[in-house]
Amino acid sequence: MRPEFQNEPFTDFSRPEAVAAQETALKLVESKLGRTYPLVLGGRRITGGPTFDSLNPSNPKQVIGKFTQATVEQAREAVGEAARAFESWRFMPWKERASVLFRVAGLMRRHRFELNAWMILEVGKSWPEADGDTAEAIDFCEFYAREALRYGGPQPITHVPGEANELEYIPLGVIAVIPPWNFPCAILAGMTGAAIVSGNAVVLKPSSDAPGIAWRTFELFEEAGVPAGVLNFLTGGGATVGNTIVEDVRTRAISFTGSREVGLHINELAAKAPGGQKWIKRVVAEMGGKDFILVDREADLEAAATGVCSAAFGFQGQKCSACSRAIVHQDVYDEFLKLLVPRVQALKQGDVRDRSFNLGPVVNAKAEKSILAYIEAGKKDGRLLYGGAKAAGEGYFIQPTVIADIPAGSKIEQEEIFGPVLAVIKARDFDHGVEIANGTDYGLTGSVYSRNRATLAKGRQLCHVGNLYLNRRCTGALVGVHPFGGFNMSGTDSKAGGRDYLLLFLQAKSISESV
């Protein structure tokens, strides 16, 4: 019998042996850079067509790899391969499917520092951020494998005389999995693992900003024993292959994490039911946030400033849970800013291959341009306290930026920036702070800092977000501990890493026999 689920510990990089292991892994991955990678359709590796480059955002001259640009025909072929593989995989016993996912987790532990290295190089994660991503990927696999055993066992139902009744969960079919670049190992592994362990077959289309780490993760799923066709690897553009796999009548569901714009587009495409389609497609969508930390006048301001700094600038603010708004009670506003700015100034930015840097680049040139435009808009609306410009270096480095006195309703207070930019808003009182916090289209994460239990109780009741934290930062959700997903335009509240998640990839079948 398996032990109860426990979260994977993070690597302690104060230990010399851990540092040595990570440095060795970085050298190993760097020795592999520039290779050409295939599509994988039904187990067949396919190259020969046009390719696109994945670049190191710390040094865009460095090519991580060349990835095959799939055609529309190949996208359709991938769906066909998944549909064929599903017909046998769906009957595989739950325990055997769970064993595959447990093996994936074991392989990830064995290759942990290598997976970290791919993310350090390909998306600019610092050592601790990359290691946290890998740990979360392991957690997802371990947690969902255990969940599969629960869903595959006897289900509690009400019994009546004269009938033998059962409820069983069966898979949906072909799942299009479209993960993001910002958690390119964890979220990819979680979405893919959940779909596969539930008995579905997957067409995996990773982000074009993170196909290298996606490929390495795909290889581990293969090595763990996922049969050919049950998981297909398809790189290419969202407007071509992405739309194709979403619209295909054989696709049963879409699991997506990314921007609001793309998520709504996928939802619209999936809602159409062309001739030959037998089902209403299910869409699982997580689409970002405009997250807040609300600092009450009775808060521990030192703790609040530390939490805001960490949540706003961890991984350069490129998290859907990142704190992009600090909403501060007017009575402690100035004191809070005096505590916050030195913490931001202490951040060290540079090429994150060097572990001394805790702030790296943003993901690409397009993101850099967009974020700098938001900063300019913010300068017009508020008071620049720190940062506000491109930082030194060859990569896409932007200074961590704090802009105070931002009015509620302004551009940088409302729109998701996805970069190292913090808007600070003054609230008249706690109720006004809650009003500001809830005053966007999103509802993913939020946090309230206060020593007053009545104030915390009010925040618990009124702050409309899927993940609310009290007296701690609004980032860092743990699998099994903080089931993750948001309200409103933040998505379908999937609660990834929770006991409801596998239900999104299953349907319930009631069976009754007269006895």
Coordinates of C-alpha atoms in Angstrom, one line a residue:
M1 CA 0.0 0.0 0.0
R2 CA 1.3 3.4 -0.9
P3 CA 2.1 5.9 1.9
E4 CA -0.1 9.0 2.1
F5 CA 0.8 11.8 -0.3
Q6 CA 3.5 14.2 0.9
N7 CA 4.8 17.2 -1.0
E8 CA 8.2 16.8 -2.6
P9 CA 10.9 18.8 -0.6
F10 CA 12.7 21.6 -2.3
T11 CA 16.4 21.4 -3.0
D12 CA 18.6 23.2 -0.4
F13 CA 21.1 25.0 -2.6
S14 CA 23.1 26.0 0.5
R15 CA 24.4 22.5 0.3
P16 CA 27.6 22.2 -1.8
E17 CA 26.6 18.9 -3.2
A18 CA 23.3 20.4 -4.5
V19 CA 25.2 23.2 -6.1
A20 CA 27.6 20.8 -7.8
A21 CA 24.7 18.7 -9.1
Q22 CA 22.9 21.6 -10.6
E23 CA 26.1 23.0 -12.2
T24 CA 26.8 19.6 -13.7
A25 CA 23.3 19.4 -15.1
L26 CA 23.6 22.8 -16.6
K27 CA 26.7 21.7 -18.4
L28 CA 25.0 18.6 -19.6
V29 CA 22.0 20.4 -21.0
E30 CA 24.2 23.1 -22.6
S31 CA 26.1 20.4 -24.4
K32 CA 22.8 19.4 -26.1
L33 CA 21.7 22.8 -27.2
G34 CA 20.9 23.5 -30.9
R35 CA 19.6 20.0 -31.7
T36 CA 16.6 19.5 -34.0
Y37 CA 13.6 17.8 -32.3
P38 CA 10.8 15.8 -34.0
L39 CA 7.0 15.6 -33.8
V40 CA 5.9 12.3 -32.3
L41 CA 2.7 10.9 -33.8
G42 CA 1.6 7.4 -32.7
G43 CA 5.1 6.7 -31.5
R44 CA 6.7 7.7 -34.9
R45 CA 9.3 10.5 -34.8
I46 CA 8.8 12.9 -37.7
T47 CA 11.3 15.5 -38.9
G48 CA 12.0 17.1 -42.2
G49 CA 9.7 20.1 -42.3
P50 CA 10.2 23.7 -41.4
T51 CA 11.5 24.4 -37.9
F52 CA 11.4 27.3 -35.4
D53 CA 14.0 28.2 -32.7
S54 CA 13.6 28.2 -29.0
L55 CA 15.9 30.9 -27.5
N56 CA 17.5 31.5 -24.1
P57 CA 15.8 34.7 -22.9
S58 CA 19.0 35.5 -20.8
N59 CA 21.0 35.4 -24.0
P60 CA 18.8 35.3 -27.2
K61 CA 21.8 34.5 -29.4
Q62 CA 21.8 31.0 -27.8
V63 CA 19.5 28.6 -29.5
I64 CA 18.0 26.0 -27.1
G65 CA 16.8 23.8 -29.9
K66 CA 15.1 23.7 -33.3
F67 CA 11.6 22.3 -33.2
T68 CA 9.5 21.0 -36.1
Q69 CA 6.6 23.2 -37.2
A70 CA 3.7 20.8 -37.6
T71 CA 1.3 21.2 -40.5
V72 CA -2.5 21.1 -40.2
E73 CA -2.5 17.6 -41.8
Q74 CA -0.1 16.4 -39.1
A75 CA -2.2 17.9 -36.4
R76 CA -5.2 16.0 -37.7
E77 CA -3.0 12.9 -37.9
A78 CA -2.1 13.3 -34.2
V79 CA -5.7 13.4 -33.2
G80 CA -6.3 10.2 -35.3
E81 CA -3.4 8.5 -33.6
A82 CA -4.8 9.4 -30.2
A83 CA -8.3 8.2 -31.1
R84 CA -6.9 4.8 -32.1
A85 CA -4.8 4.5 -29.0
F86 CA -7.7 5.4 -26.8
E87 CA -9.6 2.4 -27.8
S88 CA -7.2 0.1 -25.9
W89 CA -5.8 2.5 -23.2
R90 CA -9.3 3.3 -21.8
F91 CA -9.7 -0.4 -20.8
M92 CA -6.3 -0.5 -19.0
P93 CA -6.9 -1.2 -15.3
W94 CA -6.7 1.9 -13.1
K95 CA -3.8 0.4 -11.1
E96 CA -1.7 -0.1 -14.2
R97 CA -2.3 3.5 -15.4
A98 CA -1.5 4.8 -11.9
S99 CA 1.7 2.8 -11.9
V100 CA 2.8 4.6 -15.1
L101 CA 2.4 8.0 -13.4
F102 CA 4.2 6.8 -10.3
R103 CA 7.1 5.8 -12.6
V104 CA 7.1 9.3 -14.2
A105 CA 7.4 10.8 -10.7
G106 CA 10.4 8.5 -10.0
L107 CA 12.1 9.4 -13.3
M108 CA 11.6 13.1 -12.5
R109 CA 13.3 12.7 -9.2
R110 CA 16.2 11.0 -10.9
H111 CA 16.5 13.7 -13.5
R112 CA 15.5 16.6 -11.3
F113 CA 18.6 18.8 -11.8
E114 CA 18.5 18.2 -15.6
L115 CA 14.8 19.4 -15.7
N116 CA 15.8 22.4 -13.6
A117 CA 18.6 23.2 -16.1
W118 CA 16.2 23.1 -19.1
M119 CA 14.0 25.7 -17.4
I120 CA 16.9 27.9 -16.2
L121 CA 18.1 28.1 -19.8
E122 CA 14.9 28.1 -21.8
V123 CA 12.6 30.3 -19.8
G124 CA 14.9 32.2 -17.4
K125 CA 13.9 30.7 -14.1
S126 CA 16.2 31.1 -11.2
W127 CA 17.6 28.0 -9.5
P128 CA 15.0 27.9 -6.7
E129 CA 12.1 28.8 -9.1
A130 CA 13.1 26.0 -11.5
D131 CA 13.5 23.5 -8.7
G132 CA 10.1 24.5 -7.3
D133 CA 8.6 23.8 -10.8
T134 CA 10.1 20.4 -10.9
A135 CA 9.0 19.6 -7.4
E136 CA 5.5 20.5 -8.3
A137 CA 5.6 18.3 -11.4
I138 CA 6.6 15.4 -9.2
D139 CA 3.8 16.3 -6.8
F140 CA 1.2 16.3 -9.6
C141 CA 2.2 12.9 -10.7
E142 CA 2.2 11.4 -7.2
F143 CA -1.1 13.0 -6.3
Y144 CA -3.0 12.2 -9.4
A145 CA -1.8 8.6 -9.4
R146 CA -3.2 8.2 -5.9
E147 CA -6.4 10.0 -7.0
A148 CA -6.7 7.5 -9.9
L149 CA -6.7 4.6 -7.4
R150 CA -9.5 6.4 -5.5
Y151 CA -11.6 7.0 -8.5
G152 CA -11.0 3.5 -9.8
G153 CA -12.2 1.9 -6.6
P154 CA -15.8 1.3 -5.3
Q155 CA -17.8 4.6 -5.1
P156 CA -20.2 5.3 -2.3
I157 CA -23.9 5.1 -3.4
T158 CA -27.2 4.4 -1.7
H159 CA -28.2 0.8 -1.9
V160 CA -31.8 -0.5 -2.3
P161 CA -33.3 -4.0 -2.0
G162 CA -33.5 -6.0 -5.2
E163 CA -30.8 -4.2 -7.2
A164 CA -27.0 -4.4 -7.5
N165 CA -26.0 -0.8 -8.2
E166 CA -22.6 0.7 -9.0
L167 CA -21.1 4.0 -10.1
E168 CA -17.9 3.9 -12.1
Y169 CA -15.9 6.6 -13.8
I170 CA -14.9 6.3 -17.4
P171 CA -12.6 8.4 -19.6
L172 CA -13.7 10.9 -22.1
G173 CA -11.5 10.2 -25.2
V174 CA -9.0 12.4 -27.0
I175 CA -7.8 15.4 -24.9
A176 CA -6.0 18.3 -26.4
V177 CA -3.5 19.5 -23.8
I178 CA -2.1 23.0 -24.3
P179 CA 0.1 24.1 -21.4
P180 CA 1.9 27.4 -20.8
W181 CA 5.5 28.4 -20.9
N182 CA 5.8 29.8 -17.4
F183 CA 5.4 26.5 -15.5
P184 CA 6.6 24.4 -18.5
C185 CA 7.3 21.2 -16.5
A186 CA 4.8 21.3 -13.6
I187 CA 1.6 22.4 -15.4
L188 CA 2.5 20.3 -18.5
A189 CA 3.0 17.2 -16.3
G190 CA -0.1 17.9 -14.3
M191 CA -2.4 18.4 -17.2
T192 CA -1.0 15.5 -19.2
G193 CA -0.7 13.1 -16.3
A194 CA -4.2 13.7 -15.1
A195 CA -5.6 13.1 -18.6
I196 CA -3.6 9.9 -19.2
V197 CA -4.1 8.3 -15.8
S198 CA -7.8 8.8 -16.2
G199 CA -7.7 6.7 -19.4
N200 CA -7.7 9.3 -22.0
A201 CA -5.3 9.8 -24.9
V202 CA -3.5 13.1 -25.4
V203 CA -2.3 15.4 -28.1
L204 CA 0.2 17.6 -26.4
K205 CA 0.9 21.0 -28.0
P206 CA 3.5 22.8 -25.8
S207 CA 4.2 26.5 -25.9
S208 CA 6.6 27.6 -28.6
D209 CA 8.5 29.5 -25.9
A210 CA 9.2 26.3 -23.9
P211 CA 9.3 23.3 -26.3
G212 CA 12.7 22.0 -24.9
I213 CA 11.6 21.3 -21.4
A214 CA 8.3 20.0 -22.9
W215 CA 10.3 17.5 -25.0
R216 CA 12.4 16.3 -22.0
T217 CA 9.2 15.8 -20.0
F218 CA 7.5 14.0 -22.9
E219 CA 10.5 11.6 -23.0
L220 CA 10.1 10.7 -19.4
F221 CA 6.4 9.9 -19.9
E222 CA 7.5 7.6 -22.8
E223 CA 10.3 6.0 -20.7
A224 CA 7.7 5.4 -17.9
G225 CA 5.7 3.2 -20.3
V226 CA 3.0 5.4 -21.8
P227 CA 2.1 3.5 -25.0
A228 CA 2.6 4.9 -28.5
G229 CA -0.3 7.1 -29.5
V230 CA -1.6 7.6 -25.9
L231 CA 0.7 10.7 -25.8
N232 CA 1.5 12.6 -29.0
F233 CA 4.0 15.5 -29.2
L234 CA 3.0 18.3 -31.5
T235 CA 4.9 21.5 -31.8
G236 CA 3.8 24.5 -33.8
G237 CA 1.7 27.7 -33.8
G238 CA -1.6 28.1 -32.0
A239 CA -3.3 29.7 -35.0
T240 CA -2.6 26.6 -37.1
V241 CA -2.1 23.3 -35.2
G242 CA -3.6 24.6 -32.0
N243 CA -6.9 25.6 -33.7
T244 CA -6.9 22.3 -35.7
I245 CA -6.8 20.0 -32.7
V246 CA -9.4 22.1 -30.8
E247 CA -11.8 22.0 -33.7
D248 CA -11.4 18.4 -34.7
V249 CA -14.6 16.5 -34.2
R250 CA -12.7 13.6 -32.6
T251 CA -11.3 15.8 -29.8
R252 CA -13.4 15.3 -26.7
A253 CA -12.0 17.9 -24.4
I254 CA -9.4 20.7 -24.2
S255 CA -7.2 21.4 -21.2
F256 CA -5.6 24.8 -21.5
T257 CA -3.6 27.1 -19.4
G258 CA -2.6 30.5 -20.8
S259 CA -3.9 34.0 -21.6
R260 CA -7.4 35.2 -21.3
E261 CA -7.5 36.0 -25.0
V262 CA -6.5 32.5 -26.2
G263 CA -8.6 30.8 -23.5
L264 CA -11.8 32.6 -24.7
H265 CA -10.9 31.8 -28.3
I266 CA -10.5 28.1 -27.5
N267 CA -13.8 28.1 -25.6
E268 CA -15.6 29.7 -28.6
L269 CA -14.1 27.2 -31.1
A270 CA -15.0 24.3 -28.8
A271 CA -18.6 25.4 -28.4
K272 CA -19.3 24.8 -32.0
A273 CA -20.6 21.3 -32.9
P274 CA -20.0 20.6 -36.6
G275 CA -21.5 17.6 -38.4
G276 CA -20.2 14.3 -37.2
Q277 CA -19.4 15.4 -33.6
K278 CA -21.2 13.4 -31.0
W279 CA -20.5 15.4 -27.9
I280 CA -20.3 18.8 -26.3
K281 CA -16.6 19.4 -25.9
R282 CA -15.4 20.0 -22.4
V283 CA -13.0 22.9 -21.8
V284 CA -10.8 23.2 -18.8
A285 CA -9.3 26.7 -18.9
E286 CA -7.0 28.6 -16.6
M287 CA -6.5 32.1 -18.0
G288 CA -4.6 34.3 -15.6
G289 CA -5.3 36.9 -13.0
K290 CA -4.9 40.4 -11.6
D291 CA -3.9 39.3 -8.2
F292 CA -3.7 41.4 -5.0
I293 CA -2.3 41.6 -1.6
L294 CA -4.5 43.7 0.7
V295 CA -2.6 45.3 3.6
D296 CA -4.8 46.3 6.5
R297 CA -3.8 49.1 9.0
E298 CA -3.4 46.4 11.7
A299 CA -1.1 44.3 9.6
D300 CA 2.5 43.2 10.4
L301 CA 4.0 45.5 7.8
E302 CA 7.4 43.8 7.8
A303 CA 5.8 40.5 6.9
A304 CA 3.5 42.2 4.4
A305 CA 6.4 44.0 2.6
T306 CA 8.3 40.7 2.4
G307 CA 5.3 38.9 1.1
V308 CA 4.5 41.5 -1.5
C309 CA 8.1 41.6 -2.8
S310 CA 8.3 37.9 -3.1
A311 CA 4.9 37.5 -4.8
A312 CA 5.3 40.4 -7.2
F313 CA 8.8 39.6 -8.4
G314 CA 9.3 35.9 -8.1
F315 CA 10.1 34.6 -11.7
Q316 CA 9.9 38.2 -12.8
G317 CA 6.2 38.4 -12.1
Q318 CA 5.5 35.8 -14.8
K319 CA 3.0 33.8 -12.8
C320 CA -0.8 33.9 -13.1
S321 CA -0.8 34.1 -9.3
A322 CA 1.7 37.0 -9.0
C323 CA 0.9 40.0 -6.9
S324 CA 0.5 42.8 -9.4
R325 CA -1.5 45.0 -7.0
A326 CA -0.6 46.0 -3.4
I327 CA -3.7 47.6 -1.9
V328 CA -2.7 49.4 1.3
H329 CA -4.7 51.1 4.0
Q330 CA -4.1 54.8 4.0
D331 CA -3.0 54.8 7.7
V332 CA 0.0 52.7 6.9
Y333 CA 0.6 53.5 3.3
D334 CA 3.7 55.5 3.6
E335 CA 5.3 53.3 6.2
F336 CA 4.6 50.2 4.0
L337 CA 6.3 51.8 1.0
K338 CA 9.4 52.6 3.1
L339 CA 9.6 48.9 4.0
L340 CA 8.9 47.6 0.5
V341 CA 11.3 49.6 -1.7
P342 CA 14.6 48.4 0.0
R343 CA 13.4 44.8 -0.4
V344 CA 13.0 45.4 -4.1
Q345 CA 16.3 47.2 -4.4
A346 CA 18.0 44.1 -2.8
L347 CA 17.0 41.8 -5.7
K348 CA 19.8 40.8 -7.9
Q349 CA 19.1 40.5 -11.6
G350 CA 21.1 38.8 -14.3
D351 CA 21.7 35.6 -16.3
V352 CA 20.2 33.0 -14.0
R353 CA 22.7 30.3 -14.9
D354 CA 24.5 32.1 -12.1
R355 CA 22.7 31.1 -8.9
S356 CA 23.5 34.4 -7.2
F357 CA 20.8 36.0 -9.4
N358 CA 17.2 35.7 -8.1
L359 CA 15.7 37.8 -10.9
G360 CA 16.1 36.9 -14.5
P361 CA 14.7 38.0 -17.9
V362 CA 11.1 38.1 -19.2
V363 CA 10.4 35.3 -21.7
N364 CA 10.8 37.0 -25.1
A365 CA 11.1 40.2 -27.1
K366 CA 7.3 40.6 -27.5
A367 CA 6.8 40.3 -23.7
E368 CA 9.5 42.8 -23.1
K369 CA 7.9 45.4 -25.4
S370 CA 4.5 44.9 -23.9
I371 CA 5.7 45.2 -20.3
L372 CA 7.7 48.3 -21.0
A373 CA 4.6 49.9 -22.6
Y374 CA 2.6 49.1 -19.4
I375 CA 5.4 50.8 -17.3
E376 CA 5.2 53.9 -19.4
A377 CA 1.4 54.0 -18.9
G378 CA 1.9 53.5 -15.2
K379 CA 4.4 56.4 -15.0
K380 CA 1.7 58.7 -16.3
D381 CA -0.9 57.5 -13.8
G382 CA 1.2 57.2 -10.7
R383 CA 4.6 57.8 -9.0
L384 CA 7.6 55.7 -9.9
L385 CA 9.4 54.5 -6.8
Y386 CA 11.8 52.1 -8.3
G387 CA 12.8 50.6 -11.6
G388 CA 10.8 51.6 -14.7
A389 CA 13.2 50.7 -17.5
K390 CA 15.0 47.9 -19.4
A391 CA 17.8 46.5 -17.3
A392 CA 21.4 45.9 -18.4
G393 CA 22.3 42.7 -20.2
E394 CA 22.0 40.9 -23.5
G395 CA 18.7 39.3 -22.6
Y396 CA 15.1 40.5 -22.1
F397 CA 15.8 42.1 -18.7
I398 CA 13.4 44.6 -17.2
Q399 CA 14.0 46.3 -13.8
P400 CA 11.7 45.3 -11.0
T401 CA 9.3 48.2 -11.0
V402 CA 7.2 49.7 -8.3
I403 CA 4.7 52.5 -9.1
A404 CA 2.8 54.0 -6.2
D405 CA -0.4 56.2 -6.1
I406 CA -2.1 54.2 -8.9
P407 CA -5.8 55.0 -9.1
A408 CA -8.3 52.2 -9.1
G409 CA -9.6 51.6 -12.6
S410 CA -6.4 52.6 -14.4
K411 CA -4.7 50.5 -17.1
I412 CA -2.0 48.9 -14.9
E413 CA -4.5 48.3 -12.1
Q414 CA -6.9 46.5 -14.3
E415 CA -5.0 44.6 -17.0
E416 CA -2.7 41.6 -16.6
I417 CA 0.9 42.6 -17.3
F418 CA 2.7 39.3 -16.6
G419 CA 6.0 41.0 -15.8
P420 CA 8.0 42.6 -12.9
V421 CA 5.6 45.5 -12.3
L422 CA 3.8 46.3 -9.1
A423 CA 1.0 48.8 -8.8
V424 CA 0.4 50.2 -5.3
I425 CA -3.1 51.5 -4.6
K426 CA -4.2 53.5 -1.5
A427 CA -7.4 52.4 0.2
R428 CA -9.5 54.6 2.5
D429 CA -10.3 51.7 4.8
F430 CA -10.6 47.9 4.6
D431 CA -14.0 47.8 2.9
H432 CA -12.6 50.1 0.2
G433 CA -9.6 47.8 -0.2
V434 CA -11.9 44.8 -0.7
E435 CA -13.9 46.8 -3.3
I436 CA -10.7 47.5 -5.2
A437 CA -9.5 43.9 -4.8
N438 CA -12.7 42.6 -6.4
G439 CA -12.9 45.4 -9.0
T440 CA -11.3 43.6 -11.9
D441 CA -12.5 40.9 -14.4
Y442 CA -10.3 38.3 -12.7
G443 CA -10.5 36.3 -9.5
L444 CA -7.5 34.0 -9.2
T445 CA -5.4 34.7 -6.1
G446 CA -5.4 37.2 -3.3
S447 CA -4.0 37.8 0.2
V448 CA -5.0 39.7 3.3
Y449 CA -2.5 40.8 5.9
S450 CA -4.0 41.8 9.3
R451 CA -3.6 41.0 13.0
N452 CA -7.3 41.6 13.5
R453 CA -9.3 38.3 13.4
A454 CA -12.5 40.1 12.6
T455 CA -10.9 41.8 9.6
L456 CA -9.5 38.5 8.4
A457 CA -12.9 36.9 8.7
K458 CA -14.4 39.7 6.6
G459 CA -11.7 39.2 4.0
R460 CA -12.3 35.5 3.9
Q461 CA -16.0 36.1 3.2
L462 CA -15.8 39.0 0.8
C463 CA -12.6 38.6 -1.3
H464 CA -13.8 36.8 -4.5
V465 CA -10.9 34.7 -5.6
G466 CA -10.3 31.0 -6.1
N467 CA -7.3 31.0 -3.8
L468 CA -7.3 33.3 -0.8
Y469 CA -4.3 33.5 1.6
L470 CA -4.3 35.1 5.0
N471 CA -1.0 36.6 6.4
R472 CA 1.1 35.1 3.6
R473 CA 2.0 35.8 0.0
C474 CA -0.5 35.0 -2.8
T475 CA 1.9 32.7 -4.7
G476 CA 3.3 29.3 -4.0
A477 CA 0.3 27.0 -4.1
L478 CA 1.2 23.4 -3.1
V479 CA -0.4 20.3 -4.7
G480 CA -2.9 18.7 -2.3
V481 CA -2.6 21.7 0.1
H482 CA -3.9 24.6 -2.0
P483 CA -6.1 23.2 -4.8
F484 CA -5.6 25.9 -7.5
G485 CA -8.0 27.7 -9.9
G486 CA -9.8 31.0 -10.2
F487 CA -13.2 32.6 -10.8
N488 CA -14.5 35.0 -13.4
M489 CA -12.1 35.6 -16.3
S490 CA -9.4 33.7 -14.5
G491 CA -11.0 30.5 -15.9
T492 CA -13.1 27.5 -15.0
D493 CA -11.8 27.1 -11.4
S494 CA -10.2 23.7 -12.2
K495 CA -8.7 23.3 -8.8
A496 CA -5.5 21.7 -10.1
G497 CA -3.8 19.6 -7.4
G498 CA -7.1 19.0 -5.7
R499 CA -9.5 16.0 -5.2
D500 CA -11.9 17.3 -7.8
Y501 CA -9.4 17.7 -10.7
L502 CA -9.6 14.2 -12.2
L503 CA -13.3 14.6 -12.6
L504 CA -12.6 17.1 -15.3
F505 CA -11.2 14.2 -17.4
L506 CA -13.9 11.6 -16.5
Q507 CA -17.6 10.9 -16.9
A508 CA -19.7 9.0 -14.4
K509 CA -21.6 5.8 -15.5
S510 CA -24.3 4.4 -13.3
I511 CA -24.9 0.6 -13.7
S512 CA -28.0 -1.1 -12.1
E513 CA -28.8 -4.8 -12.2
S514 CA -32.0 -6.5 -10.9
V515 CA -31.2 -9.3 -8.5

